[in-house]
PDB file of N, CA and C in Angstrom:
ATOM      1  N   UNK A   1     -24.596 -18.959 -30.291  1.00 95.00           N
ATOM      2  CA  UNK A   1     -25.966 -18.882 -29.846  1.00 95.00           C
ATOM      3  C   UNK A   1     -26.391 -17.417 -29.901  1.00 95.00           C
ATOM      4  N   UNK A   2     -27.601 -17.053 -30.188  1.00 96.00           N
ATOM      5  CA  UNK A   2     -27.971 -15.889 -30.427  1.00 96.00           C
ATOM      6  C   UNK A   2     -29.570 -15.826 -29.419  1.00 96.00           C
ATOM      7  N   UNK A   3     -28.919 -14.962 -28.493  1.00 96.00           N
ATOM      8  CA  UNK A   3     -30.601 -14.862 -27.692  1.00 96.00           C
ATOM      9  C   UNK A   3     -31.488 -13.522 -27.906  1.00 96.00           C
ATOM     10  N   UNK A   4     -32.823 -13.601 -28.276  1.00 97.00           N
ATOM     11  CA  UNK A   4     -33.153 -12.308 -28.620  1.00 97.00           C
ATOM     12  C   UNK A   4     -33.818 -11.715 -27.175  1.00 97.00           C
ATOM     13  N   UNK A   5     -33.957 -11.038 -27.035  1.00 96.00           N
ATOM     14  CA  UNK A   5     -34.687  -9.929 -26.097  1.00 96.00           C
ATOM     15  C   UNK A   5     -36.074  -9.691 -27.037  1.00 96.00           C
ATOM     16  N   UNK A   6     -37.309  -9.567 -26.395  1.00 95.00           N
ATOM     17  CA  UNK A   6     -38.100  -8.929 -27.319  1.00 95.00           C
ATOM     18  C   UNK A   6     -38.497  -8.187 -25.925  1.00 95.00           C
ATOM     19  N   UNK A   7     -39.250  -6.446 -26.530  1.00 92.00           N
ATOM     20  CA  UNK A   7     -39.550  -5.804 -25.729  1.00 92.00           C
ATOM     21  C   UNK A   7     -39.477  -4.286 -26.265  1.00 92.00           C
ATOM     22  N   UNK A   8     -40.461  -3.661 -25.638  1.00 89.00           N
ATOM     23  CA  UNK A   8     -40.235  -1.914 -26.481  1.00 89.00           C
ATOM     24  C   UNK A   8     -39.413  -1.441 -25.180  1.00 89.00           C
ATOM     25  N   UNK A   9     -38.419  -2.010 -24.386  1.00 87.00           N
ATOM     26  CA  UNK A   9     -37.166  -0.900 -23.875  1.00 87.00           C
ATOM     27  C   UNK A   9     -37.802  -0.665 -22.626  1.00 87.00           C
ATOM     28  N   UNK A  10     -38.617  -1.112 -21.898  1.00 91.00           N
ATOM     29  CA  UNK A  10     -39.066  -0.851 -20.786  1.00 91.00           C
ATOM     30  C   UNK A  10     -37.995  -1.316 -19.496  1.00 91.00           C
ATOM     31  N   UNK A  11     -38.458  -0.805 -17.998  1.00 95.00           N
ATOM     32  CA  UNK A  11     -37.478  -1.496 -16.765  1.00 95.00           C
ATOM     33  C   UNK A  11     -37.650  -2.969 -17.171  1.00 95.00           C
ATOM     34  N   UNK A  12     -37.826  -3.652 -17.312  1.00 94.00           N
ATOM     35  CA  UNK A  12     -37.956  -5.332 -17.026  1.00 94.00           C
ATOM     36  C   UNK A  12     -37.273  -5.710 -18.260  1.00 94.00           C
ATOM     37  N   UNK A  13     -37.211  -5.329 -19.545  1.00 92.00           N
ATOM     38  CA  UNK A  13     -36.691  -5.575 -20.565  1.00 92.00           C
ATOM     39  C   UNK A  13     -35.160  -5.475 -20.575  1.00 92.00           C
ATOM     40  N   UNK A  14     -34.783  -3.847 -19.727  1.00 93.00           N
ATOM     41  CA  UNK A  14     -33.838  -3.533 -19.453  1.00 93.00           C
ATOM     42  C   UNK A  14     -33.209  -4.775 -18.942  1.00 93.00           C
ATOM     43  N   UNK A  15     -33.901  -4.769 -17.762  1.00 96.00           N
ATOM     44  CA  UNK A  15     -33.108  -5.817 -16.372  1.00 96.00           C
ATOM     45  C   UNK A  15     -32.804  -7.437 -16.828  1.00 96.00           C
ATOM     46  N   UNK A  16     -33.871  -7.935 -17.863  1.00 96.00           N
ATOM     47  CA  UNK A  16     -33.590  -9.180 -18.568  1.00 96.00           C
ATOM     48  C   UNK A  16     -32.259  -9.047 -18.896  1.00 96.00           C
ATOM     49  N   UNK A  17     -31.980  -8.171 -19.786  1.00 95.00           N
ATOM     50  CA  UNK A  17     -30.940  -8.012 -21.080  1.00 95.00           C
ATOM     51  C   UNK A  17     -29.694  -8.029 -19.842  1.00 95.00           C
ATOM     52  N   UNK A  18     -30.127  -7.120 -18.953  1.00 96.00           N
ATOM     53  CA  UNK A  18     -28.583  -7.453 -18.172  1.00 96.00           C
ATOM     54  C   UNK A  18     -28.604  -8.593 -17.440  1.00 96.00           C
ATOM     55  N   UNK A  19     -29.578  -9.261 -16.922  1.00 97.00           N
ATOM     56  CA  UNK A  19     -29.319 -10.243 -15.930  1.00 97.00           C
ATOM     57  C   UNK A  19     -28.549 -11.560 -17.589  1.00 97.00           C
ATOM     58  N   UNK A  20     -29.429 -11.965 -18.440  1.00 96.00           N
ATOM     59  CA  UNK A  20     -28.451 -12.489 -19.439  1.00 96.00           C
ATOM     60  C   UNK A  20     -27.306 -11.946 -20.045  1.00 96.00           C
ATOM     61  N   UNK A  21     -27.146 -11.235 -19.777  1.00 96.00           N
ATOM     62  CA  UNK A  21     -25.296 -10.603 -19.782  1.00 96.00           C
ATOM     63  C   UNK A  21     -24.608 -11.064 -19.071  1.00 96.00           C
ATOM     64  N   UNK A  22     -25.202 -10.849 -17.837  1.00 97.00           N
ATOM     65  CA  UNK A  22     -24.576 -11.727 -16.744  1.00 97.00           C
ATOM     66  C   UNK A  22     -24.044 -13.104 -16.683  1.00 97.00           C
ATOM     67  N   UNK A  23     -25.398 -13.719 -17.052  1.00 96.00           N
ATOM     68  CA  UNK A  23     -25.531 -15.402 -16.943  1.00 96.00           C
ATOM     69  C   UNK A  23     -24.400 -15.720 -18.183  1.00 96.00           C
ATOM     70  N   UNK A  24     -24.510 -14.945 -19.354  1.00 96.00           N
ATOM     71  CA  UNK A  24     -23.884 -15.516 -20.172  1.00 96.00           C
ATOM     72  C   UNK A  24     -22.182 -15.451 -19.640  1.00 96.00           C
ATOM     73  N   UNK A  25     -21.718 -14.510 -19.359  1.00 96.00           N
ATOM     74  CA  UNK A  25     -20.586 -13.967 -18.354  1.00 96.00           C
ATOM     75  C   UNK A  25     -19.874 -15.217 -17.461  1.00 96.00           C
ATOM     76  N   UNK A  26     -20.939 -14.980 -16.620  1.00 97.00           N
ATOM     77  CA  UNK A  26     -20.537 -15.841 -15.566  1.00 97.00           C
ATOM     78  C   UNK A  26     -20.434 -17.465 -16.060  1.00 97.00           C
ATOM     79  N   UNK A  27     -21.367 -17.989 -17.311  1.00 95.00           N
ATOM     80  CA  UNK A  27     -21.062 -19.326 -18.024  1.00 95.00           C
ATOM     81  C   UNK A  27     -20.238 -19.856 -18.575  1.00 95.00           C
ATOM     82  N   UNK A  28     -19.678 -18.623 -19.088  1.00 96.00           N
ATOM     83  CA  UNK A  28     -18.675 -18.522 -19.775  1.00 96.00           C
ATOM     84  C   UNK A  28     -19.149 -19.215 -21.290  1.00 96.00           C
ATOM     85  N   UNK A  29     -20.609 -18.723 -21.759  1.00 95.00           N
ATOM     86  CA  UNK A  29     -20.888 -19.230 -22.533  1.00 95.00           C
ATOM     87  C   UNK A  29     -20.680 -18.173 -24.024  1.00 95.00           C
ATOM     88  N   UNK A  30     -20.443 -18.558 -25.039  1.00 97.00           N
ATOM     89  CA  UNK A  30     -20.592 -17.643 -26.373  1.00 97.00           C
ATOM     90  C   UNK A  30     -21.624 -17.767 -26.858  1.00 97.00           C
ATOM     91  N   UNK A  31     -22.244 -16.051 -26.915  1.00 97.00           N
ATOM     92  CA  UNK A  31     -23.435 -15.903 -27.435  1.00 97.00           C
ATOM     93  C   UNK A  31     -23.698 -14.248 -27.481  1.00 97.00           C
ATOM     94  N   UNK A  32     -24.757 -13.919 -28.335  1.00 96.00           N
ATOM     95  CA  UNK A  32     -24.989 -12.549 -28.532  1.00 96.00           C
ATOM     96  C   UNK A  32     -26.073 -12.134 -28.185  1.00 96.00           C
ATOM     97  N   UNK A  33     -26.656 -10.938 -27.752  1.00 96.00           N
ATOM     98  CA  UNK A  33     -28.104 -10.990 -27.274  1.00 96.00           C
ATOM     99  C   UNK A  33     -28.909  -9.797 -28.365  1.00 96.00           C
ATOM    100  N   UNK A  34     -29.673 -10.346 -28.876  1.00 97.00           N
ATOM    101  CA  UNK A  34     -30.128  -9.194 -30.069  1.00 97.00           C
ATOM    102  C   UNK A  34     -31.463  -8.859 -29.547  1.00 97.00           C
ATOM    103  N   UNK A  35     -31.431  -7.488 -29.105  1.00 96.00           N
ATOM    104  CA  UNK A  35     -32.940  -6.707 -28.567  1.00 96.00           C
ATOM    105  C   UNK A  35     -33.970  -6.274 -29.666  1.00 96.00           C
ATOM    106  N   UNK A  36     -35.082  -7.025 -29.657  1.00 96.00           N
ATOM    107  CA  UNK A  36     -35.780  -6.631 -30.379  1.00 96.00           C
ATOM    108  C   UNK A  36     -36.988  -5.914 -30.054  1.00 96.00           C
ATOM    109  N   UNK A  37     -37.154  -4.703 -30.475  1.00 94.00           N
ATOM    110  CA  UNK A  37     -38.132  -3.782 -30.092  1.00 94.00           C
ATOM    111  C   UNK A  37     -39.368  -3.016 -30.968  1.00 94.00           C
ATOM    112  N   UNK A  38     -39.109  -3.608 -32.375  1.00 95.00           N
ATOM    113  CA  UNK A  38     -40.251  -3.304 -33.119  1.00 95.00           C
ATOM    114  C   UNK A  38     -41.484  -4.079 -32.559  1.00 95.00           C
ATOM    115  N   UNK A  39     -42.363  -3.679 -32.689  1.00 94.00           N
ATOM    116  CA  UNK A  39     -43.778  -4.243 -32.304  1.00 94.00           C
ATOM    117  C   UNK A  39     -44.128  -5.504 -33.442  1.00 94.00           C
ATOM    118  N   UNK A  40     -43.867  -4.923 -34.458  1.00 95.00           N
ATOM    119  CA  UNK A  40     -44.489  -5.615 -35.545  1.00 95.00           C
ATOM    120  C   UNK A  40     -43.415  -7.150 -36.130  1.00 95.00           C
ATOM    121  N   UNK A  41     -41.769  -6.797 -35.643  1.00 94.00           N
ATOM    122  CA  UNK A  41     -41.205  -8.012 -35.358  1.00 94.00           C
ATOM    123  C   UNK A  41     -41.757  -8.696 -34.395  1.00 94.00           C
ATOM    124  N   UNK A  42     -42.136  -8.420 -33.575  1.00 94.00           N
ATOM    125  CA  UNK A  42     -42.556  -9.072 -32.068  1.00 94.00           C
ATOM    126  C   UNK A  42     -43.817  -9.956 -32.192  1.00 94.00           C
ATOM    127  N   UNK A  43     -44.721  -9.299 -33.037  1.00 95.00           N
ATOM    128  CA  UNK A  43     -45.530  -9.674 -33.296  1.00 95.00           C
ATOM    129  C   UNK A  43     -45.753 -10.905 -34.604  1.00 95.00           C
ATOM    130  N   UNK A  44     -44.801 -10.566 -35.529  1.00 95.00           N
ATOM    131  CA  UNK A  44     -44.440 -11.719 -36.495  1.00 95.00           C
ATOM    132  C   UNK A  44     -43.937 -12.965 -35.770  1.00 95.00           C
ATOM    133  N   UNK A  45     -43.041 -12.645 -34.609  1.00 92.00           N
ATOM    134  CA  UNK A  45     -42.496 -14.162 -33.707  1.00 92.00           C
ATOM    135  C   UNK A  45     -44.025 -14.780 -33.585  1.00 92.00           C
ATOM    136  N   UNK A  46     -44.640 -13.900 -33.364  1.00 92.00           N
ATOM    137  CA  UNK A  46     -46.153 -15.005 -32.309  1.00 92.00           C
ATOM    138  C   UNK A  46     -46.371 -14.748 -30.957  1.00 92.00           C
ATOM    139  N   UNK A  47     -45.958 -13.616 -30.760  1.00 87.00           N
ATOM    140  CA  UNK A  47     -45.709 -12.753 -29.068  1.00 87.00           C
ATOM    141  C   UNK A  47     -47.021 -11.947 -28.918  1.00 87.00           C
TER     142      UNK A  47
END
């Protein structure tokens, strides 16, 4: 599973990325978290 983060790096973006570090951790689930911070990716999702 691959979860993305979208976000330009701000506190809340930060705190996502770790609280799903966590969750994934504690699930014991396999998965990767890919931060995405270009605007213009972000904006291609539909964000």
């Amino acid at each position: 599973m691959v979860i993305q983060i979208l976000g330009t790096g701000c506190p809340k973006c930060k705190a996502l990325e770790a609280n799903a570090r966590q969750a994934i951790e504690a699930g014991g689930i396999e998965a990767t978290i890919e931060k995405v911070t270009e605007i213009d990716r972000i904006m291609d999702m539909g964000v």
